[in-house]
Amino acid sequence: MEFSIQRDYFITQLNDTLKAISPRATLPILTGIKIDATNEGIVLTGSDSEISIEITIPNQVDGQDIINVVEPGSVVLPGRFFVDIIKKLPGKEVKLSTNEQFQTLITSAHSEFNLSGLDPDQYPLLPQVSSDDALQLPVKVLKNIIAQTNFAVSTSETRPVLTGVNWLIQQNELICTATDSHRLAVRKLKLEEEIEDKNVIIPGKALAELNKIMTDSEEHIDIFFASNQVLFRVGHVNFISRLLEGHYPDTSRLFPENYEIKLGLNNSDFYHAIDRASLLAREGGNNVIKLSTGDTQIELSSTSPEIGTVKEEVTANDVEGGNLKISFNSKYMMDALKAIDNEEVEVEFFGTMKPFILKPKDDDTVTQLILPIRTY
Amino acid sequence: MEFSIQRDYFITQLNDTLKAISPRATLPILTGIKIDATNEGIVLTGSDSEISIEITIPNQVDGQDIINVVEPGSVVLPGRFFVDIIKKLPGKEVKLSTNEQFQTLITSAHSEFNLSGLDPDQYPLLPQVSSDDALQLPVKVLKNIIAQTNFAVSTSETRPVLTGVNWLIQQNELICTATDSHRLAVRKLKLEEEIEDKNVIIPGKALAELNKIMTDSEEHIDIFFASNQVLFRVGHVNFISRLLEGHYPDTSRLFPENYEIKLGLNNSDFYHAIDRASLLAREGGNNVIKLSTGDTQIELSSTSPEIGTVKEEVTANDVEGGNLKISFNSKYMMDALKAIDNEEVEVEFFGTMKPFILKPKDDDTVTQLILPIRTY
């Protein structure tokens, strides 16, 4: 294998490939980046066996020569270390050449590295996902969906299905649901094109990594589902994640009906008041904030015997219903408010011991449900 | 105690006070900030018993009212937590009032915190340093001195005196020396004013914190020495550090004479070549780089049997003397080159097993000495 490549462009693509690589890979070869040079360009592959990223660099980008492949071939080089080297090389261009023992010579200006590479045949094969039946979404919308649901997945492996986000496609509607059993986030989206019904669970960690890779320069992303894999294709990047096995719980019965009290609040005012109250709640070690409603003045408070007390007042824009005192985890509330992409938020309460619901005003596509904490 | 204060200005001063406070303070009261309100303004004090910071906030700054003291008094409030609260409060102004049990009410707009404060009489007294016989330095110069010496102090407590920088004043010259016994940094400065001879050791950690507090807005700093303390006064900030006890070793005899080889190098080219070579040296776990001279092409190399090799070439501007091969720790070399505030650096070698010296070209105020590593 022998090729030369524009260093700046190479660095960007290598950084994205690295996102799939874990320094604690169980299989040593997976700490490496696989490089395949062909006459059409170069393919970079990184994987931690849960997610894989495959980036194709064409010979030319925007009419500019990026790569010159002298001899096609493949090698696996030590991931992070190789990327650090490429970043620090002095020249605009870098040249790689590999011998039959996968010894790789990397040269740029007056700098010369000789690295022990690994046999690419030892690198695991990536799962093949058929490119039929794609779901196409605007990148912005997918980023939104991830931001509005992914934070609510469980971080505990007790119930593995809850570490993922349930993507349910039925009757041309996508319903994404995440819950850690203390709070739940739902985002709904009407689909413009006809697509087969699906019910899959995508690992939360994979969606978080995908989110980092999608740049605003790409408009659309194509999503392909296989029986136990999902492929996201955005520009020249293939992002593949395994799906979680098991049945996602039916969460629709969790939503209470007929609220007792409904508040209309300014999202930012409410968020900052909770943020302040949570300072004391966190210092006290329990994260519990109390909310009490009555008239338009909503009172938030938290008490920690050794440290002190805090009291915040927020003025509601609308109030329906009477008095209520309820306690909740401040972090869940702040996460939910951040996920509601709207200046006005509606909060529906169903009683002191029942879950309550947050929504953007006049918008049913996002619903955040939080279980209260028993303190009264 | 009762006063109100402009929140933005208060935050800046609190952040500086926090720099003296360690969350792992042995004396619990030292995790707090002491606030003294008088009719002349407010004094904030933070201390970890090694260093103390005392900031005076006057009632007016640049003709603007900053503080309004209603009732003088004192209290100690939980440091970091108190600062977090002040940062997040909603109003432009914040009001503090303390009762006789040191319960402190903090209010700003619709937000109200009630904190348990501590008795200020329990707070240790700061050492008193006489304000006679000051050494005055431009802030820029002091920042330079710290940058050129402080990195070389020892991080090990085996020989406590080496964790500090030796400040020797004799015959109106300041000589600052730091060494961890593997490398040594010296910075000399002619003093313009007459000052008594001194020989003290200032803890490296104190100088690092002082460096963070000195802003470029102040031009001069006054330095006062007491028998076991040093006070740095810059603007309205008093920074006090204890001095290290013991005798600093005489390092002047470490400097070899009559170099065998002298190189003139571009600092930045040399630095980046070593930075690259050190990638491999570090990955190999030993940090060792070899340098070999001959003609104007200087070769740097590093080898790690499992990982590979690196070879860098740097072109010297000047070469005196013949061939030499020498090995050194890449980190020490990079630290020394960073401390040499000059585009051209001179390196003097005295033999493969003797310390070598780095200096800015045509400048004797900065000297960096490094012990080689035996590899040949």
GROMACS .gro file of C-alpha atoms in nm, chain A:
model
  376
    1MET     CA    1   0.000   0.000   0.000
    2GLU     CA    2   0.128   0.346  -0.084
    3PHE     CA    3  -0.051   0.678  -0.104
    4SER     CA    4  -0.015   1.045  -0.024
    5ILE     CA    5  -0.295   1.260   0.117
    6GLN     CA    6  -0.367   1.622   0.216
    7ARG     CA    7  -0.297   1.627   0.588
    8ASP     CA    8  -0.569   1.873   0.702
    9TYR     CA    9  -0.846   1.678   0.534
   10PHE     CA   10  -0.705   1.347   0.660
   11ILE     CA   11  -0.708   1.475   1.022
   12THR     CA   12  -1.079   1.563   1.011
   13GLN     CA   13  -1.174   1.219   0.881
   14LEU     CA   14  -0.944   1.039   1.125
   15ASN     CA   15  -1.096   1.230   1.418
   16ASP     CA   16  -1.441   1.111   1.315
   17THR     CA   17  -1.320   0.752   1.277
   18LEU     CA   18  -1.166   0.765   1.626
   19LYS     CA   19  -1.512   0.827   1.774
   20ALA     CA   20  -1.594   0.457   1.726
   21ILE     CA   21  -1.274   0.340   1.892
   22SER     CA   22  -1.250   0.262   2.261
   23PRO     CA   23  -0.906   0.260   2.425
   24ARG     CA   24  -1.037  -0.030   2.635
   25ALA     CA   25  -1.126  -0.250   2.337
   26THR     CA   26  -1.153  -0.619   2.425
   27LEU     CA   27  -1.001  -0.720   2.092
   28PRO     CA   28  -0.656  -0.549   2.063
   29ILE     CA   29  -0.692  -0.496   1.686
   30LEU     CA   30  -1.001  -0.280   1.754
   31THR     CA   31  -0.778  -0.011   1.913
   32GLY     CA   32  -0.657   0.043   1.556
   33ILE     CA   33  -0.787   0.223   1.249
   34LYS     CA   34  -0.818   0.013   0.935
   35ILE     CA   35  -0.704   0.188   0.618
   36ASP     CA   36  -0.802   0.052   0.278
   37ALA     CA   37  -0.651   0.227  -0.022
   38THR     CA   38  -0.808   0.158  -0.361
   39ASN     CA   39  -0.790   0.334  -0.694
   40GLU     CA   40  -1.116   0.512  -0.606
   41GLY     CA   41  -0.991   0.652  -0.276
   42ILE     CA   42  -0.941   0.551   0.084
   43VAL     CA   43  -1.173   0.392   0.336
   44LEU     CA   44  -1.112   0.443   0.709
   45THR     CA   45  -1.277   0.205   0.957
   46GLY     CA   46  -1.302   0.224   1.334
   47SER     CA   47  -1.509  -0.001   1.557
   48ASP     CA   48  -1.560  -0.099   1.918
   49SER     CA   49  -1.777  -0.396   1.807
   50GLU     CA   50  -2.090  -0.213   1.932
   51ILE     CA   51  -2.064   0.071   1.684
   52SER     CA   52  -1.859   0.100   1.366
   53ILE     CA   53  -1.771   0.402   1.157
   54GLU     CA   54  -1.664   0.370   0.795
   55ILE     CA   55  -1.554   0.684   0.613
   56THR     CA   56  -1.485   0.697   0.242
   57ILE     CA   57  -1.241   0.965   0.128
   58PRO     CA   58  -1.266   1.015  -0.248
   59ASN     CA   59  -0.958   1.106  -0.455
   60GLN     CA   60  -1.103   1.449  -0.516
   61VAL     CA   61  -1.319   1.674  -0.296
   62ASP     CA   62  -1.476   1.988  -0.444
   63GLY     CA   63  -1.250   1.955  -0.750
   64GLN     CA   64  -0.936   1.948  -0.530
   65ASP     CA   65  -0.697   1.653  -0.534
   66ILE     CA   66  -0.695   1.501  -0.186
   67ILE     CA   67  -0.537   1.160  -0.236
   68ASN     CA   68  -0.288   1.007  -0.473
   69VAL     CA   69  -0.292   0.627  -0.448
   70VAL     CA   70   0.030   0.478  -0.589
   71GLU     CA   71  -0.034   0.120  -0.479
   72PRO     CA   72  -0.364  -0.012  -0.341
   73GLY     CA   73  -0.356  -0.212  -0.017
   74SER     CA   74  -0.465  -0.224   0.345
   75VAL     CA   75  -0.321  -0.197   0.695
   76VAL     CA   76  -0.439  -0.149   1.053
   77LEU     CA   77  -0.251   0.123   1.249
   78PRO     CA   78  -0.271   0.201   1.624
   79GLY     CA   79  -0.571   0.441   1.635
   80ARG     CA   80  -0.518   0.731   1.870
   81PHE     CA   81  -0.139   0.723   1.843
   82PHE     CA   82  -0.150   0.730   1.463
   83VAL     CA   83  -0.393   1.024   1.465
   84ASP     CA   84  -0.168   1.215   1.711
   85ILE     CA   85   0.123   1.167   1.473
   86ILE     CA   86  -0.070   1.287   1.167
   87LYS     CA   87  -0.186   1.595   1.362
   88LYS     CA   88   0.168   1.697   1.454
   89LEU     CA   89   0.346   1.632   1.125
   90PRO     CA   90   0.506   1.941   0.971
   91GLY     CA   91   0.406   1.916   0.603
   92LYS     CA   92   0.085   1.993   0.413
   93GLU     CA   93   0.097   1.645   0.270
   94VAL     CA   94   0.167   1.309   0.431
   95LYS     CA   95   0.282   0.991   0.260
   96LEU     CA   96   0.210   0.639   0.384
   97SER     CA   97   0.372   0.324   0.253
   98THR     CA   98   0.340  -0.026   0.392
   99ASN     CA   99   0.558  -0.332   0.328
  100GLU     CA  100   0.450  -0.696   0.332
  101GLN     CA  101   0.501  -0.724   0.708
  102PHE     CA  102   0.269  -0.420   0.750
  103GLN     CA  103   0.559  -0.201   0.866
  104THR     CA  104   0.433   0.144   0.771
  105LEU     CA  105   0.654   0.440   0.684
  106ILE     CA  106   0.488   0.777   0.743
  107THR     CA  107   0.673   1.077   0.602
  108SER     CA  108   0.600   1.449   0.589
  109ALA     CA  109   0.866   1.716   0.525
  110HIS     CA  110   1.171   1.630   0.746
  111SER     CA  111   0.976   1.394   0.969
  112GLU     CA  112   0.972   1.016   0.937
  113PHE     CA  113   0.782   0.761   1.147
  114ASN     CA  114   0.805   0.385   1.107
  115LEU     CA  115   0.518   0.204   1.276
  116SER     CA  116   0.437  -0.162   1.325
  117GLY     CA  117   0.101  -0.212   1.157
  118LEU     CA  118  -0.133  -0.508   1.188
  119ASP     CA  119  -0.268  -0.748   0.927
  120PRO     CA  120  -0.601  -0.610   0.799
  121ASP     CA  121  -0.727  -0.967   0.746
  122GLN     CA  122  -0.737  -0.998   1.126
  123TYR     CA  123  -0.980  -0.704   1.146
  124PRO     CA  124  -1.340  -0.819   1.206
  125LEU     CA  125  -1.577  -0.788   0.911
  126LEU     CA  126  -1.832  -0.512   0.944
  127PRO     CA  127  -2.195  -0.621   0.943
  128GLN     CA  128  -2.358  -0.580   0.603
  129VAL     CA  129  -2.678  -0.380   0.611
  130SER     CA  130  -2.897  -0.379   0.303
  131SER     CA  131  -2.952  -0.036   0.156
  132ASP     CA  132  -3.317  -0.101   0.074
  133ASP     CA  133  -3.609   0.065   0.244
  134ALA     CA  134  -3.436   0.373   0.383
  135LEU     CA  135  -3.588   0.622   0.619
  136GLN     CA  136  -3.460   0.966   0.522
  137LEU     CA  137  -3.456   1.246   0.780
  138PRO     CA  138  -3.316   1.599   0.779
  139VAL     CA  139  -2.997   1.600   0.992
  140LYS     CA  140  -3.142   1.884   1.202
  141VAL     CA  141  -3.451   1.680   1.283
  142LEU     CA  142  -3.249   1.373   1.383
  143LYS     CA  143  -3.027   1.587   1.607
  144ASN     CA  144  -3.343   1.723   1.767
  145ILE     CA  145  -3.490   1.378   1.823
  146ILE     CA  146  -3.167   1.264   1.989
  147ALA     CA  147  -3.150   1.576   2.210
  148GLN     CA  148  -3.511   1.530   2.319
  149THR     CA  149  -3.498   1.162   2.412
  150ASN     CA  150  -3.145   1.028   2.457
  151PHE     CA  151  -3.075   1.191   2.797
  152ALA     CA  152  -3.356   0.985   2.953
  153VAL     CA  153  -3.212   0.639   2.879
  154SER     CA  154  -3.104   0.432   3.176
  155THR     CA  155  -2.736   0.421   3.267
  156SER     CA  156  -2.783   0.101   3.464
  157GLU     CA  157  -2.749  -0.240   3.298
  158THR     CA  158  -3.017  -0.394   3.525
  159ARG     CA  159  -3.267  -0.376   3.240
  160PRO     CA  160  -3.052  -0.356   2.925
  161VAL     CA  161  -3.341  -0.256   2.694
  162LEU     CA  162  -3.377   0.069   2.891
  163THR     CA  163  -3.022   0.173   2.795
  164GLY     CA  164  -3.157   0.229   2.444
  165VAL     CA  165  -3.416   0.447   2.273
  166ASN     CA  166  -3.720   0.266   2.135
  167TRP     CA  167  -3.785   0.366   1.772
  168LEU     CA  168  -4.136   0.260   1.677
  169ILE     CA  169  -4.256   0.321   1.324
  170GLN     CA  170  -4.625   0.259   1.270
  171GLN     CA  171  -4.875   0.409   1.027
  172ASN     CA  172  -4.605   0.642   0.893
  173GLU     CA  173  -4.533   0.794   1.231
  174LEU     CA  174  -4.200   0.763   1.416
  175ILE     CA  175  -4.234   0.746   1.795
  176CYS     CA  176  -3.909   0.761   1.992
  177THR     CA  177  -3.926   0.672   2.361
  178ALA     CA  178  -3.661   0.666   2.633
  179THR     CA  179  -3.701   0.598   3.003
  180ASP     CA  180  -3.489   0.507   3.303
  181SER     CA  181  -3.809   0.421   3.495
  182HIS     CA  182  -3.791   0.749   3.692
  183ARG     CA  183  -3.871   0.972   3.395
  184LEU     CA  184  -3.970   0.923   3.036
  185ALA     CA  185  -3.921   1.119   2.716
  186VAL     CA  186  -4.129   1.079   2.400
  187ARG     CA  187  -4.083   1.245   2.064
  188LYS     CA  188  -4.326   1.188   1.777
  189LEU     CA  189  -4.270   1.266   1.410
  190LYS     CA  190  -4.506   1.229   1.114
  191LEU     CA  191  -4.315   1.072   0.823
  192GLU     CA  192  -4.365   1.210   0.475
  193GLU     CA  193  -4.285   0.890   0.287
  194GLU     CA  194  -4.439   0.545   0.312
  195ILE     CA  195  -4.227   0.313   0.523
  196GLU     CA  196  -4.270  -0.036   0.663
  197ASP     CA  197  -4.360  -0.064   1.034
  198LYS     CA  198  -4.061  -0.121   1.264
  199ASN     CA  199  -3.997  -0.163   1.635
  200VAL     CA  200  -3.629  -0.144   1.734
  201ILE     CA  201  -3.416  -0.033   2.029
  202ILE     CA  202  -3.106   0.176   1.943
  203PRO     CA  203  -2.836   0.195   2.215
  204GLY     CA  204  -2.821   0.541   2.376
  205LYS     CA  205  -2.441   0.546   2.353
  206ALA     CA  206  -2.454   0.490   1.977
  207LEU     CA  207  -2.698   0.780   1.930
  208ALA     CA  208  -2.472   1.005   2.139
  209GLU     CA  209  -2.171   0.922   1.917
  210LEU     CA  210  -2.378   0.961   1.600
  211ASN     CA  211  -2.482   1.305   1.722
  212LYS     CA  212  -2.117   1.413   1.745
  213ILE     CA  213  -2.043   1.302   1.390
  214MET     CA  214  -2.337   1.462   1.208
  215THR     CA  215  -2.228   1.804   1.091
  216ASP     CA  216  -2.459   2.081   0.984
  217SER     CA  217  -2.296   2.078   0.642
  218GLU     CA  218  -2.499   1.767   0.548
  219GLU     CA  219  -2.871   1.812   0.497
  220HIS     CA  220  -3.007   1.458   0.508
  221ILE     CA  221  -2.931   1.126   0.668
  222ASP     CA  222  -3.042   0.787   0.538
  223ILE     CA  223  -3.129   0.521   0.792
  224PHE     CA  224  -3.137   0.150   0.702
  225PHE     CA  225  -3.263  -0.117   0.942
  226ALA     CA  226  -3.152  -0.481   0.943
  227SER     CA  227  -3.265  -0.750   1.185
  228ASN     CA  228  -3.005  -0.664   1.450
  229GLN     CA  229  -2.819  -0.361   1.306
  230VAL     CA  230  -2.898  -0.010   1.197
  231LEU     CA  231  -2.696   0.189   0.945
  232PHE     CA  232  -2.695   0.570   0.939
  233ARG     CA  233  -2.547   0.711   0.617
  234VAL     CA  234  -2.463   1.081   0.615
  235GLY     CA  235  -2.246   1.216   0.335
  236HIS     CA  236  -1.949   0.982   0.298
  237VAL     CA  237  -1.984   0.839   0.650
  238ASN     CA  238  -2.144   0.504   0.732
  239PHE     CA  239  -2.231   0.474   1.100
  240ILE     CA  240  -2.340   0.125   1.204
  241SER     CA  241  -2.477   0.027   1.544
  242ARG     CA  242  -2.606  -0.302   1.672
  243LEU     CA  243  -2.964  -0.296   1.801
  244LEU     CA  244  -3.054  -0.400   2.154
  245GLU     CA  245  -3.233  -0.733   2.185
  246GLY     CA  246  -3.549  -0.775   2.388
  247HIS     CA  247  -3.891  -0.620   2.414
  248TYR     CA  248  -3.929  -0.256   2.502
  249PRO     CA  249  -4.199  -0.206   2.768
  250ASP     CA  250  -4.530  -0.058   2.663
  251THR     CA  251  -4.515   0.289   2.816
  252SER     CA  252  -4.841   0.431   2.682
  253ARG     CA  253  -5.035   0.320   2.993
  254LEU     CA  254  -4.804   0.532   3.215
  255PHE     CA  255  -4.963   0.857   3.102
  256PRO     CA  256  -5.231   0.972   3.345
  257GLU     CA  257  -5.541   1.144   3.213
  258ASN     CA  258  -5.738   1.453   3.318
  259TYR     CA  259  -5.493   1.683   3.492
  260GLU     CA  260  -5.582   1.852   3.820
  261ILE     CA  261  -5.358   2.152   3.765
  262LYS     CA  262  -5.199   2.299   3.456
  263LEU     CA  263  -4.934   2.570   3.455
  264GLY     CA  264  -4.807   2.777   3.165
  265LEU     CA  265  -4.452   2.892   3.238
  266ASN     CA  266  -4.166   3.072   3.072
  267ASN     CA  267  -3.919   2.788   3.008
  268SER     CA  268  -3.603   2.990   3.075
  269ASP     CA  269  -3.727   3.157   3.398
  270PHE     CA  270  -3.848   2.824   3.532
  271TYR     CA  271  -3.523   2.648   3.433
  272HIS     CA  272  -3.299   2.904   3.601
  273ALA     CA  273  -3.503   2.907   3.923
  274ILE     CA  274  -3.472   2.527   3.941
  275ASP     CA  275  -3.104   2.549   3.857
  276ARG     CA  276  -3.048   2.777   4.159
  277ALA     CA  277  -3.265   2.573   4.393
  278SER     CA  278  -3.079   2.260   4.279
  279LEU     CA  279  -2.749   2.410   4.399
  280LEU     CA  280  -2.869   2.369   4.755
  281ALA     CA  281  -3.055   2.044   4.681
  282ARG     CA  282  -2.734   1.896   4.539
  283GLU     CA  283  -2.516   2.025   4.823
  284GLY     CA  284  -2.765   1.868   5.063
  285GLY     CA  285  -2.712   1.539   4.877
  286ASN     CA  286  -3.072   1.456   4.781
  287ASN     CA  287  -3.148   1.672   4.474
  288VAL     CA  288  -3.506   1.716   4.595
  289ILE     CA  289  -3.696   2.034   4.515
  290LYS     CA  290  -4.048   2.113   4.636
  291LEU     CA  291  -4.293   2.300   4.420
  292SER     CA  292  -4.612   2.452   4.547
  293THR     CA  293  -4.883   2.614   4.340
  294GLY     CA  294  -5.165   2.838   4.449
  295ASP     CA  295  -5.209   3.149   4.241
  296THR     CA  296  -4.979   3.272   3.962
  297GLN     CA  297  -4.682   3.274   4.203
  298ILE     CA  298  -4.520   2.930   4.191
  299GLU     CA  299  -4.286   2.864   4.481
  300LEU     CA  300  -3.983   2.637   4.454
  301SER     CA  301  -3.791   2.546   4.766
  302SER     CA  302  -3.530   2.313   4.902
  303THR     CA  303  -3.402   2.255   5.253
  304SER     CA  304  -3.094   2.089   5.383
  305PRO     CA  305  -3.072   2.096   5.765
  306GLU     CA  306  -2.695   2.152   5.787
  307ILE     CA  307  -2.657   2.391   5.495
  308GLY     CA  308  -2.964   2.609   5.477
  309THR     CA  309  -3.271   2.677   5.267
  310VAL     CA  310  -3.359   2.829   4.932
  311LYS     CA  311  -3.684   2.980   4.809
  312GLU     CA  312  -3.752   3.082   4.449
  313GLU     CA  313  -4.060   3.245   4.303
  314VAL     CA  314  -4.166   3.208   3.942
  315THR     CA  315  -4.465   3.385   3.795
  316ALA     CA  316  -4.685   3.159   3.580
  317ASN     CA  317  -4.842   3.291   3.260
  318ASP     CA  318  -5.145   3.064   3.305
  319VAL     CA  319  -5.281   2.864   3.595
  320GLU     CA  320  -5.568   2.616   3.580
  321GLY     CA  321  -5.673   2.435   3.900
  322GLY     CA  322  -5.593   2.489   4.266
  323ASN     CA  323  -5.328   2.414   4.528
  324LEU     CA  324  -5.069   2.138   4.502
  325LYS     CA  325  -4.740   2.052   4.668
  326ILE     CA  326  -4.512   1.812   4.487
  327SER     CA  327  -4.144   1.714   4.514
  328PHE     CA  328  -3.914   1.601   4.235
  329ASN     CA  329  -3.553   1.538   4.139
  330SER     CA  330  -3.412   1.868   4.013
  331LYS     CA  331  -3.192   1.702   3.753
  332TYR     CA  332  -3.486   1.527   3.583
  333MET     CA  333  -3.676   1.855   3.571
  334MET     CA  334  -3.381   2.045   3.421
  335ASP     CA  335  -3.319   1.771   3.162
  336ALA     CA  336  -3.685   1.780   3.060
  337LEU     CA  337  -3.697   2.159   3.031
  338LYS     CA  338  -3.381   2.159   2.817
  339ALA     CA  339  -3.544   1.901   2.587
  340ILE     CA  340  -3.848   2.122   2.536
  341ASP     CA  341  -3.744   2.337   2.248
  342ASN     CA  342  -3.989   2.617   2.316
  343GLU     CA  343  -3.996   2.943   2.516
  344GLU     CA  344  -4.325   2.840   2.679
  345VAL     CA  345  -4.373   2.515   2.863
  346GLU     CA  346  -4.692   2.356   2.995
  347VAL     CA  347  -4.680   2.147   3.310
  348GLU     CA  348  -4.971   1.916   3.394
  349PHE     CA  349  -5.009   1.775   3.745
  350PHE     CA  350  -5.237   1.483   3.834
  351GLY     CA  351  -5.181   1.475   4.212
  352THR     CA  352  -4.893   1.480   4.460
  353MET     CA  353  -4.804   1.115   4.409
  354LYS     CA  354  -4.873   1.085   4.035
  355PRO     CA  355  -4.630   1.142   3.748
  356PHE     CA  356  -4.650   1.488   3.595
  357ILE     CA  357  -4.607   1.592   3.234
  358LEU     CA  358  -4.415   1.869   3.057
  359LYS     CA  359  -4.483   1.978   2.698
  360PRO     CA  360  -4.402   2.267   2.473
  361LYS     CA  361  -4.704   2.501   2.450
  362ASP     CA  362  -4.948   2.402   2.173
  363ASP     CA  363  -4.727   2.115   2.059
  364ASP     CA  364  -4.788   1.745   2.109
  365THR     CA  365  -4.470   1.611   1.945
  366VAL     CA  366  -4.262   1.625   2.265
  367THR     CA  367  -4.379   1.486   2.599
  368GLN     CA  368  -4.166   1.460   2.913
  369LEU     CA  369  -4.299   1.260   3.207
  370ILE     CA  370  -4.143   1.270   3.555
  371LEU     CA  371  -4.222   1.062   3.863
  372PRO     CA  372  -4.245   1.270   4.181
  373ILE     CA  373  -4.060   1.195   4.506
  374ARG     CA  374  -4.260   1.118   4.820
  375THR     CA  375  -4.174   1.385   5.080
  376TYR     CA  376  -4.510   1.516   5.210
   0.00000   0.00000   0.00000
